[in-house]
PDB file of C-alpha atoms in Angstrom:
ATOM      1  CA  MET X   1      64.142  20.601 -24.579  1.00 38.00           C
ATOM      2  CA  THR X   2      61.148  18.494 -25.550  1.00 40.00           C
ATOM      3  CA  GLN X   3      61.226  14.757 -25.283  1.00 44.00           C
ATOM      4  CA  SER X   4      60.341  12.766 -28.363  1.00 44.00           C
ATOM      5  CA  THR X   5      57.071  10.828 -28.163  1.00 45.00           C
ATOM      6  CA  THR X   6      58.745   7.766 -29.663  1.00 45.00           C
ATOM      7  CA  GLU X   7      61.560   7.510 -27.155  1.00 47.00           C
ATOM      8  CA  ARG X   8      60.973   7.512 -23.425  1.00 49.00           C
ATOM      9  CA  PRO X   9      63.897   6.194 -21.454  1.00 47.00           C
ATOM     10  CA  HIS X  10      62.563   6.466 -17.889  1.00 51.00           C
ATOM     11  CA  GLY X  11      64.557   3.699 -16.286  1.00 48.00           C
ATOM     12  CA  GLY X  12      67.642   5.671 -15.295  1.00 46.00           C
ATOM     13  CA  ALA X  13      70.452   3.202 -15.911  1.00 43.00           C
ATOM     14  CA  GLN X  14      68.211   1.113 -18.176  1.00 67.00           C
ATOM     15  CA  GLN X  15      67.951   2.783 -21.538  1.00 84.00           C
ATOM     16  CA  ALA X  16      65.215   2.059 -24.048  1.00 85.00           C
ATOM     17  CA  THR X  17      66.144  -0.707 -26.457  1.00 88.00           C
ATOM     18  CA  LYS X  18      65.297  -0.865 -30.140  1.00 90.00           C
ATOM     19  CA  TYR X  19      62.465  -3.260 -29.222  1.00 89.00           C
ATOM     20  CA  ASP X  20      61.150  -0.808 -26.592  1.00 87.00           C
ATOM     21  CA  ARG X  21      61.076   2.042 -29.082  1.00 89.00           C
ATOM     22  CA  ALA X  22      59.380  -0.101 -31.740  1.00 89.00           C
ATOM     23  CA  MET X  23      56.695  -1.282 -29.317  1.00 89.00           C
ATOM     24  CA  PHE X  24      56.153   2.281 -28.105  1.00 89.00           C
ATOM     25  CA  ARG X  25      55.579   3.425 -31.706  1.00 88.00           C
ATOM     26  CA  VAL X  26      53.126   0.575 -32.341  1.00 87.00           C
ATOM     27  CA  MET X  27      51.184   1.170 -29.130  1.00 86.00           C
ATOM     28  CA  ASN X  28      51.011   4.925 -29.727  1.00 84.00           C
ATOM     29  CA  ASP X  29      50.265   4.967 -33.467  1.00 84.00           C
ATOM     30  CA  PRO X  30      48.217   8.107 -34.175  1.00 83.00           C
ATOM     31  CA  ALA X  31      46.550   6.448 -37.187  1.00 81.00           C
ATOM     32  CA  ALA X  32      44.821   3.927 -34.909  1.00 79.00           C
ATOM     33  CA  ARG X  33      43.475   6.455 -32.397  1.00 79.00           C
ATOM     34  CA  PRO X  34      40.030   6.948 -34.009  1.00 80.00           C
ATOM     35  CA  VAL X  35      39.233   3.270 -33.321  1.00 79.00           C
ATOM     36  CA  PHE X  36      39.356   3.798 -29.545  1.00 79.00           C
ATOM     37  CA  ALA X  37      39.056   7.592 -29.306  1.00 79.00           C
ATOM     38  CA  THR X  38      35.974   7.602 -27.057  1.00 85.00           C
ATOM     39  CA  ALA X  39      35.035   5.795 -23.868  1.00 86.00           C
ATOM     40  CA  GLY X  40      32.045   4.243 -25.656  1.00 88.00           C
ATOM     41  CA  ARG X  41      34.263   2.724 -28.321  1.00 89.00           C
ATOM     42  CA  ARG X  42      36.672   1.379 -25.713  1.00 89.00           C
ATOM     43  CA  ARG X  43      33.780  -0.144 -23.745  1.00 93.00           C
ATOM     44  CA  ALA X  44      32.511  -1.778 -26.943  1.00 93.00           C
ATOM     45  CA  VAL X  45      35.948  -3.249 -27.635  1.00 93.00           C
ATOM     46  CA  VAL X  46      36.217  -4.536 -24.056  1.00 95.00           C
ATOM     47  CA  GLY X  47      32.755  -6.108 -24.377  1.00 96.00           C
ATOM     48  CA  ALA X  48      33.683  -7.676 -27.704  1.00 96.00           C
ATOM     49  CA  HIS X  49      36.946  -8.976 -26.249  1.00 96.00           C
ATOM     50  CA  VAL X  50      35.141 -10.523 -23.254  1.00 96.00           C
ATOM     51  CA  ALA X  51      32.603 -12.155 -25.602  1.00 97.00           C
ATOM     52  CA  LEU X  52      35.321 -13.414 -27.952  1.00 97.00           C
ATOM     53  CA  THR X  53      37.267 -14.805 -25.001  1.00 96.00           C
ATOM     54  CA  GLY X  54      34.189 -16.634 -23.725  1.00 94.00           C
ATOM     55  CA  ALA X  55      33.322 -17.989 -27.164  1.00 95.00           C
ATOM     56  CA  THR X  56      36.897 -19.119 -27.800  1.00 94.00           C
ATOM     57  CA  LEU X  57      37.136 -20.870 -24.433  1.00 93.00           C
ATOM     58  CA  THR X  58      33.757 -22.505 -25.027  1.00 91.00           C
ATOM     59  CA  CYS X  59      34.918 -23.816 -28.412  1.00 91.00           C
ATOM     60  CA  VAL X  60      38.118 -25.177 -26.887  1.00 90.00           C
ATOM     61  CA  THR X  61      36.159 -26.824 -24.061  1.00 88.00           C
ATOM     62  CA  LEU X  62      33.652 -28.407 -26.461  1.00 88.00           C
ATOM     63  CA  LEU X  63      36.389 -29.474 -28.852  1.00 87.00           C
ATOM     64  CA  TYR X  64      38.154 -31.252 -26.021  1.00 85.00           C
ATOM     65  CA  SER X  65      35.095 -32.767 -24.316  1.00 83.00           C
ATOM     66  CA  ARG X  66      33.099 -33.785 -27.416  1.00 85.00           C
ATOM     67  CA  ASP X  67      35.969 -34.423 -29.795  1.00 78.00           C
ATOM     68  CA  ASP X  68      33.993 -32.873 -32.669  1.00 82.00           C
ATOM     69  CA  ALA X  69      36.369 -31.812 -35.424  1.00 84.00           C
ATOM     70  CA  TRP X  70      33.879 -29.278 -36.842  1.00 88.00           C
ATOM     71  CA  LEU X  71      34.566 -27.049 -33.793  1.00 84.00           C
ATOM     72  CA  ILE X  72      37.944 -26.189 -35.290  1.00 91.00           C
ATOM     73  CA  ALA X  73      36.187 -23.971 -37.876  1.00 92.00           C
ATOM     74  CA  PRO X  74      34.646 -21.499 -35.391  1.00 93.00           C
ATOM     75  CA  LEU X  75      37.847 -21.601 -33.362  1.00 92.00           C
ATOM     76  CA  ALA X  76      39.850 -20.695 -36.474  1.00 94.00           C
ATOM     77  CA  ALA X  77      37.519 -17.730 -37.030  1.00 95.00           C
ATOM     78  CA  LEU X  78      37.467 -16.622 -33.382  1.00 95.00           C
ATOM     79  CA  LEU X  79      41.206 -16.602 -32.679  1.00 95.00           C
ATOM     80  CA  PRO X  80      42.168 -13.948 -35.277  1.00 96.00           C
ATOM     81  CA  LEU X  81      39.252 -11.759 -34.153  1.00 96.00           C
ATOM     82  CA  TRP X  82      40.362 -12.186 -30.537  1.00 95.00           C
ATOM     83  CA  MET X  83      43.926 -11.206 -31.463  1.00 95.00           C
ATOM     84  CA  VAL X  84      42.741  -8.081 -33.294  1.00 92.00           C
ATOM     85  CA  ALA X  85      40.535  -7.093 -30.331  1.00 93.00           C
ATOM     86  CA  THR X  86      43.521  -7.619 -28.001  1.00 93.00           C
ATOM     87  CA  GLY X  87      45.636  -5.353 -30.197  1.00 90.00           C
ATOM     88  CA  VAL X  88      42.943  -2.679 -30.232  1.00 89.00           C
ATOM     89  CA  LEU X  89      42.704  -2.827 -26.433  1.00 90.00           C
ATOM     90  CA  ASN X  90      46.477  -2.555 -26.104  1.00 89.00           C
ATOM     91  CA  GLY X  91      46.413   0.453 -28.432  1.00 87.00           C
ATOM     92  CA  GLY X  92      43.474   1.944 -26.525  1.00 87.00           C
ATOM     93  CA  THR X  93      45.500   1.811 -23.323  1.00 88.00           C
ATOM     94  CA  ARG X  94      48.571   3.084 -25.195  1.00 87.00           C
ATOM     95  CA  GLY X  95      50.483  -0.049 -24.261  1.00 86.00           C
ATOM     96  CA  LEU X  96      49.947   0.379 -20.545  1.00 87.00           C
ATOM     97  CA  LEU X  97      50.226  -3.348 -19.856  1.00 88.00           C
ATOM     98  CA  GLU X  98      52.492  -4.329 -22.740  1.00 88.00           C
ATOM     99  CA  LEU X  99      55.261  -1.758 -22.590  1.00 88.00           C
ATOM    100  CA  ARG X 100      58.166  -2.225 -20.231  1.00 89.00           C
ATOM    101  CA  THR X 101      58.203  -0.063 -17.127  1.00 89.00           C
ATOM    102  CA  ARG X 102      61.119   2.012 -18.415  1.00 88.00           C
ATOM    103  CA  MET X 103      58.922   3.193 -21.298  1.00 90.00           C
ATOM    104  CA  LEU X 104      56.130   4.493 -19.037  1.00 88.00           C
ATOM    105  CA  ASP X 105      56.020   7.826 -17.285  1.00 88.00           C
ATOM    106  CA  GLU X 106      54.921   8.190 -13.653  1.00 91.00           C
ATOM    107  CA  ARG X 107      51.270   8.803 -14.554  1.00 89.00           C
ATOM    108  CA  GLN X 108      51.170   5.684 -16.727  1.00 89.00           C
ATOM    109  CA  ARG X 109      52.821   3.602 -14.008  1.00 92.00           C
ATOM    110  CA  ALA X 110      50.181   4.786 -11.551  1.00 92.00           C
ATOM    111  CA  GLU X 111      47.410   3.967 -14.069  1.00 92.00           C
ATOM    112  CA  ARG X 112      48.863   0.483 -14.600  1.00 92.00           C
ATOM    113  CA  ASP X 113      49.043  -0.095 -10.845  1.00 94.00           C
ATOM    114  CA  ARG X 114      45.465   1.159 -10.403  1.00 94.00           C
ATOM    115  CA  ALA X 115      44.186  -1.120 -13.197  1.00 94.00           C
ATOM    116  CA  GLY X 116      46.033  -4.066 -11.665  1.00 93.00           C
ATOM    117  CA  ALA X 117      44.554  -3.398  -8.231  1.00 95.00           C
ATOM    118  CA  VAL X 118      40.996  -3.074  -9.556  1.00 95.00           C
ATOM    119  CA  ALA X 119      41.448  -6.185 -11.705  1.00 94.00           C
ATOM    120  CA  HIS X 120      42.731  -8.117  -8.706  1.00 95.00           C
ATOM    121  CA  ARG X 121      39.683  -7.140  -6.640  1.00 95.00           C
ATOM    122  CA  ALA X 122      37.268  -7.944  -9.484  1.00 93.00           C
ATOM    123  CA  ALA X 123      38.884 -11.319 -10.173  1.00 92.00           C
ATOM    124  CA  THR X 124      38.833 -12.144  -6.462  1.00 94.00           C
ATOM    125  CA  VAL X 125      35.114 -11.357  -6.235  1.00 93.00           C
ATOM    126  CA  LEU X 126      34.319 -13.451  -9.321  1.00 89.00           C
ATOM    127  CA  LEU X 127      36.389 -16.375  -8.052  1.00 89.00           C
ATOM    128  CA  ALA X 128      34.759 -16.127  -4.614  1.00 91.00           C
ATOM    129  CA  VAL X 129      31.280 -16.151  -6.189  1.00 88.00           C
ATOM    130  CA  ALA X 130      32.191 -19.169  -8.341  1.00 83.00           C
ATOM    131  CA  ALA X 131      33.624 -21.005  -5.329  1.00 84.00           C
ATOM    132  CA  GLY X 132      30.514 -20.141  -3.324  1.00 85.00           C
ATOM    133  CA  VAL X 133      28.242 -21.543  -6.020  1.00 80.00           C
ATOM    134  CA  PHE X 134      30.180 -24.805  -6.112  1.00 78.00           C
ATOM    135  CA  VAL X 135      30.298 -25.099  -2.311  1.00 80.00           C
ATOM    136  CA  LEU X 136      26.587 -24.309  -1.998  1.00 80.00           C
ATOM    137  CA  ALA X 137      25.665 -26.757  -4.746  1.00 75.00           C
ATOM    138  CA  GLU X 138      27.735 -29.447  -3.040  1.00 74.00           C
ATOM    139  CA  ALA X 139      26.189 -28.666   0.361  1.00 77.00           C
ATOM    140  CA  VAL X 140      22.599 -28.918  -0.839  1.00 75.00           C
ATOM    141  CA  GLY X 141      23.365 -31.866  -3.100  1.00 71.00           C
ATOM    142  CA  ALA X 142      22.222 -30.108  -6.239  1.00 62.00           C
ATOM    143  CA  ASP X 143      21.879 -32.701  -8.972  1.00 64.00           C
ATOM    144  CA  GLY X 144      21.159 -30.013 -11.556  1.00 56.00           C
ATOM    145  CA  LEU X 145      24.713 -28.607 -11.390  1.00 59.00           C
ATOM    146  CA  PRO X 146      26.611 -30.111 -14.284  1.00 61.00           C
ATOM    147  CA  GLY X 147      29.754 -31.951 -13.367  1.00 65.00           C
ATOM    148  CA  VAL X 148      32.538 -29.612 -14.418  1.00 66.00           C
ATOM    149  CA  PRO X 149      36.035 -31.063 -14.407  1.00 72.00           C
ATOM    150  CA  ALA X 150      38.329 -29.013 -12.192  1.00 71.00           C
ATOM    151  CA  VAL X 151      40.769 -28.508 -15.071  1.00 79.00           C
ATOM    152  CA  TRP X 152      38.200 -26.427 -16.993  1.00 81.00           C
ATOM    153  CA  VAL X 153      37.360 -24.352 -13.938  1.00 81.00           C
ATOM    154  CA  LEU X 154      41.081 -23.630 -13.632  1.00 84.00           C
ATOM    155  CA  VAL X 155      41.434 -22.818 -17.354  1.00 88.00           C
ATOM    156  CA  TYR X 156      38.564 -20.321 -17.239  1.00 89.00           C
ATOM    157  CA  ALA X 157      39.857 -18.831 -13.967  1.00 90.00           C
ATOM    158  CA  LEU X 158      43.345 -18.479 -15.438  1.00 92.00           C
ATOM    159  CA  ALA X 159      41.988 -16.738 -18.537  1.00 93.00           C
ATOM    160  CA  MET X 160      39.953 -14.343 -16.425  1.00 92.00           C
ATOM    161  CA  VAL X 161      42.832 -13.493 -14.064  1.00 93.00           C
ATOM    162  CA  TRP X 162      45.197 -13.065 -17.031  1.00 94.00           C
ATOM    163  CA  LEU X 163      42.877 -10.808 -19.047  1.00 95.00           C
ATOM    164  CA  MET X 164      41.108  -8.877 -16.285  1.00 95.00           C
ATOM    165  CA  PRO X 165      43.868  -6.191 -16.051  1.00 95.00           C
ATOM    166  CA  LEU X 166      43.561  -5.537 -19.805  1.00 94.00           C
ATOM    167  CA  TRP X 167      39.782  -5.253 -19.571  1.00 94.00           C
ATOM    168  CA  VAL X 168      39.962  -2.947 -16.565  1.00 95.00           C
ATOM    169  CA  ALA X 169      42.653  -0.782 -18.193  1.00 93.00           C
ATOM    170  CA  GLY X 170      40.488  -0.551 -21.322  1.00 91.00           C
ATOM    171  CA  LEU X 171      37.508   0.575 -19.267  1.00 92.00           C
ATOM    172  CA  GLN X 172      39.535   3.040 -17.193  1.00 91.00           C
ATOM    173  CA  ALA X 173      41.464   4.626 -20.081  1.00 86.00           C
ATOM    174  CA  ARG X 174      40.802   8.304 -20.461  1.00 81.00           C
ATOM    175  CA  ASP X 175      40.055  10.165 -23.666  1.00 74.00           C
ATOM    176  CA  GLU X 176      43.001  11.921 -25.243  1.00 67.00           C
ATOM    177  CA  PRO X 177      43.065  15.647 -24.534  1.00 61.00           C
ATOM    178  CA  ALA X 178      42.302  17.823 -27.515  1.00 56.00           C
ATOM    179  CA  ASP X 179      45.427  19.016 -29.265  1.00 53.00           C
ATOM    180  CA  GLU X 180      46.119  22.660 -28.552  1.00 51.00           C
ATOM    181  CA  PRO X 181      47.726  24.767 -31.235  1.00 52.00           C
ATOM    182  CA  GLU X 182      51.344  25.524 -30.394  1.00 54.00           C
ATOM    183  CA  GLU X 183      52.128  29.140 -29.659  1.00 54.00           C
ATOM    184  CA  ALA X 184      54.800  30.863 -31.684  1.00 49.00           C
ATOM    185  CA  GLU X 185      57.796  31.755 -29.558  1.00 46.00           C
TER     186      GLU X 185
END
C-alpha cells in the first residue's frame, strides 16, 4: 500500500488535520518546483532573502530614527518581496520548518534538526563577533563607532536568530531525485 503524498500522519495518536494536509499540499506543490529545483537557485533565493531582510530592517530603523515619512514607500515595496522570498524558501525546503512534526517523516525531522543545529552555531558565532566588536570598541574608546541603541541591536539579533534556520535549511536542501518510470507489475 502506497502512502499518499498529500497526507502524512506520522504522529501516531495525532492525526493530520485539515490544516496540516492543506499546508502539506502548499509546501509540496509540484508546479512551484522549477523555481527552486537546483542548489544554485536556492542559494540565490537565500541571498535575496538575506538582502531583503537587511534592507527591510534598515528601512524600519531609519523610519524610526529619522522620522522620514518617505521611507514608508521602500518599506511597502520591500515587505511583499520579502514575503514572496520567504514563501519560495519554505517551498524550497518542502515546508521543513513550517509543517508540524506529525507531517514530517524521519528523514525530514533529521534535516530540520540538522538545520536548527547549524543555524544555532552560525547565529552564536555572529552574535559573539558582534559582541566582541562592541566590547573592543568600548575598551579602546573608539569614537568612530556610531552609537547604536541597544534596542536596534536586539531587533537585528532577533531577526537573525529567527531567520537563520530558514536560511540554513534553504542552503542545505537537496535536489529532488529524478523521477523514475514506474515498472508495470
